[in-house]
Amino acid sequence: MEETVNKLVNAGRRAANNNTVISVCLVGSFIALGARSMKQQNKIEALEAEKDSVIKSNKATKQTLWDWKQQLYAEAGSDSALVPLARIKAIYGDATTPPIAAKEDPKSASFVV
């Protein structure tokens, strides 16, 4: 058993000192890293294409929402509207509303106006 271990250790030492073995290991490592890099590059390109698609979709959705909002405003501005235009604008936060009057501070006896 001990002889087998010694033979393996000696073979390992010879291989470590052999430039051919070292070169083969380095070339193998380079090939493995190159393959991994190509795989990552392909994944990056696919993600960039997906990103462009999502950006276009988001822009189209925003435009559709804008168009619907403008149509809703136009319909609410008519005489037969169920909900008045001012209420619709308040819902969307587009209305200019006066500031809410300050309430009494329970800790003090004075009123803030």
mmCIF file of C-alpha atoms in Angstrom:
data_model
loop_
_atom_site.group_PDB
_atom_site.id
_atom_site.type_symbol
_atom_site.label_atom_id
_atom_site.label_comp_id
_atom_site.label_asym_id
_atom_site.label_seq_id
_atom_site.Cartn_x
_atom_site.Cartn_y
_atom_site.Cartn_z
ATOM 1 C CA MET A 1 0.000 0.000 0.000
ATOM 2 C CA GLU A 2 2.770 2.378 0.974
ATOM 3 C CA GLU A 3 4.606 1.666 -2.262
ATOM 4 C CA THR A 4 1.542 2.561 -4.319
ATOM 5 C CA VAL A 5 1.198 5.881 -2.529
ATOM 6 C CA ASN A 6 4.901 6.622 -3.062
ATOM 7 C CA LYS A 7 4.574 5.806 -6.782
ATOM 8 C CA LEU A 8 1.579 8.155 -7.091
ATOM 9 C CA VAL A 9 3.401 10.947 -5.259
ATOM 10 C CA ASN A 10 6.473 10.522 -7.464
ATOM 11 C CA ALA A 11 4.322 10.503 -10.607
ATOM 12 C CA GLY A 12 2.675 13.704 -9.400
ATOM 13 C CA ARG A 13 6.041 15.358 -8.799
ATOM 14 C CA ARG A 14 7.269 14.382 -12.258
ATOM 15 C CA ALA A 15 4.063 15.711 -13.820
ATOM 16 C CA ALA A 16 4.381 18.973 -11.895
ATOM 17 C CA ASN A 17 7.900 19.412 -13.220
ATOM 18 C CA ASN A 18 6.947 18.449 -16.787
ATOM 19 C CA ASN A 19 6.240 21.553 -18.939
ATOM 20 C CA THR A 20 3.978 19.574 -21.279
ATOM 21 C CA VAL A 21 1.607 18.642 -18.454
ATOM 22 C CA ILE A 22 1.580 22.226 -17.203
ATOM 23 C CA SER A 23 0.909 23.518 -20.721
ATOM 24 C CA VAL A 24 -1.956 21.071 -21.229
ATOM 25 C CA CYS A 25 -3.529 22.149 -17.925
ATOM 26 C CA LEU A 26 -3.176 25.816 -18.855
ATOM 27 C CA VAL A 27 -4.675 25.293 -22.320
ATOM 28 C CA GLY A 28 -7.531 23.301 -20.799
ATOM 29 C CA SER A 29 -8.185 26.081 -18.306
ATOM 30 C CA PHE A 30 -8.113 28.669 -21.098
ATOM 31 C CA ILE A 31 -10.610 26.663 -23.160
ATOM 32 C CA ALA A 32 -12.925 26.217 -20.173
ATOM 33 C CA LEU A 33 -12.793 29.946 -19.360
ATOM 34 C CA GLY A 34 -13.361 30.858 -23.020
ATOM 35 C CA ALA A 35 -16.416 28.580 -23.220
ATOM 36 C CA ARG A 36 -17.824 30.071 -20.014
ATOM 37 C CA SER A 37 -17.193 33.582 -21.315
ATOM 38 C CA MET A 38 -19.016 32.841 -24.583
ATOM 39 C CA LYS A 39 -21.969 31.434 -22.659
ATOM 40 C CA GLN A 40 -22.125 34.538 -20.457
ATOM 41 C CA GLN A 41 -21.840 36.836 -23.493
ATOM 42 C CA ASN A 42 -24.756 35.062 -25.180
ATOM 43 C CA LYS A 43 -26.797 35.404 -22.003
ATOM 44 C CA ILE A 44 -25.969 39.131 -21.777
ATOM 45 C CA GLU A 45 -27.022 39.679 -25.393
ATOM 46 C CA ALA A 46 -30.310 37.842 -24.792
ATOM 47 C CA LEU A 47 -30.983 39.944 -21.685
ATOM 48 C CA GLU A 48 -30.228 43.162 -23.590
ATOM 49 C CA ALA A 49 -32.680 42.158 -26.323
ATOM 50 C CA GLU A 50 -35.290 41.360 -23.672
ATOM 51 C CA LYS A 51 -34.612 44.715 -21.996
ATOM 52 C CA ASP A 52 -35.211 46.556 -25.276
ATOM 53 C CA SER A 53 -38.456 44.649 -25.755
ATOM 54 C CA VAL A 54 -39.629 45.484 -22.227
ATOM 55 C CA ILE A 55 -38.762 49.169 -22.674
ATOM 56 C CA LYS A 56 -40.790 49.316 -25.908
ATOM 57 C CA SER A 57 -43.686 47.545 -24.215
ATOM 58 C CA ASN A 58 -43.578 49.952 -21.249
ATOM 59 C CA LYS A 59 -43.584 52.959 -23.575
ATOM 60 C CA ALA A 60 -46.566 51.568 -25.477
ATOM 61 C CA THR A 61 -48.418 50.902 -22.222
ATOM 62 C CA LYS A 62 -47.713 54.421 -20.947
ATOM 63 C CA GLN A 63 -48.976 55.881 -24.221
ATOM 64 C CA THR A 64 -52.144 53.760 -24.040
ATOM 65 C CA LEU A 65 -52.778 54.865 -20.458
ATOM 66 C CA TRP A 66 -52.213 58.489 -21.450
ATOM 67 C CA ASP A 67 -54.679 58.135 -24.343
ATOM 68 C CA TRP A 68 -57.294 56.516 -22.088
ATOM 69 C CA LYS A 69 -56.847 59.250 -19.490
ATOM 70 C CA GLN A 70 -57.305 61.960 -22.122
ATOM 71 C CA GLN A 71 -60.400 60.187 -23.438
ATOM 72 C CA LEU A 72 -61.776 59.945 -19.894
ATOM 73 C CA TYR A 73 -61.144 63.668 -19.377
ATOM 74 C CA ALA A 74 -62.908 64.455 -22.646
ATOM 75 C CA GLU A 75 -65.917 62.327 -21.685
ATOM 76 C CA ALA A 76 -66.019 63.808 -18.183
ATOM 77 C CA GLY A 77 -65.977 67.289 -19.665
ATOM 78 C CA SER A 78 -69.219 66.711 -21.538
ATOM 79 C CA ASP A 79 -72.623 67.761 -20.214
ATOM 80 C CA SER A 80 -73.854 64.179 -19.765
ATOM 81 C CA ALA A 81 -70.901 63.002 -17.647
ATOM 82 C CA LEU A 82 -71.710 60.790 -14.662
ATOM 83 C CA VAL A 83 -68.631 61.985 -12.788
ATOM 84 C CA PRO A 84 -67.587 65.626 -13.113
ATOM 85 C CA LEU A 85 -64.244 66.505 -14.674
ATOM 86 C CA ALA A 86 -62.987 68.137 -11.463
ATOM 87 C CA ARG A 87 -63.577 64.886 -9.548
ATOM 88 C CA ILE A 88 -61.754 62.830 -12.204
ATOM 89 C CA LYS A 89 -58.790 65.223 -12.115
ATOM 90 C CA ALA A 90 -58.742 65.042 -8.311
ATOM 91 C CA ILE A 91 -58.599 61.245 -8.512
ATOM 92 C CA TYR A 92 -55.601 61.410 -10.843
ATOM 93 C CA GLY A 93 -53.979 64.175 -8.815
ATOM 94 C CA ASP A 94 -54.174 66.663 -11.681
ATOM 95 C CA ALA A 95 -56.529 69.085 -9.953
ATOM 96 C CA THR A 96 -55.289 72.163 -8.221
ATOM 97 C CA THR A 97 -56.993 71.998 -4.869
ATOM 98 C CA PRO A 98 -56.780 74.632 -2.168
ATOM 99 C CA PRO A 99 -54.720 73.650 0.876
ATOM 100 C CA ILE A 100 -56.630 71.945 3.670
ATOM 101 C CA ALA A 101 -57.287 74.230 6.624
ATOM 102 C CA ALA A 102 -55.124 73.435 9.616
ATOM 103 C CA LYS A 103 -56.874 71.739 12.509
ATOM 104 C CA GLU A 104 -56.652 72.463 16.205
ATOM 105 C CA ASP A 105 -53.584 71.131 17.961
ATOM 106 C CA PRO A 106 -54.877 69.063 20.901
ATOM 107 C CA LYS A 107 -51.793 69.914 22.982
ATOM 108 C CA SER A 108 -52.259 73.670 22.755
ATOM 109 C CA ALA A 109 -55.208 75.958 23.270
ATOM 110 C CA SER A 110 -54.510 78.125 20.231
ATOM 111 C CA PHE A 111 -55.767 77.535 16.707
ATOM 112 C CA VAL A 112 -53.564 77.530 13.670
ATOM 113 C CA VAL A 113 -55.168 79.220 10.691
#
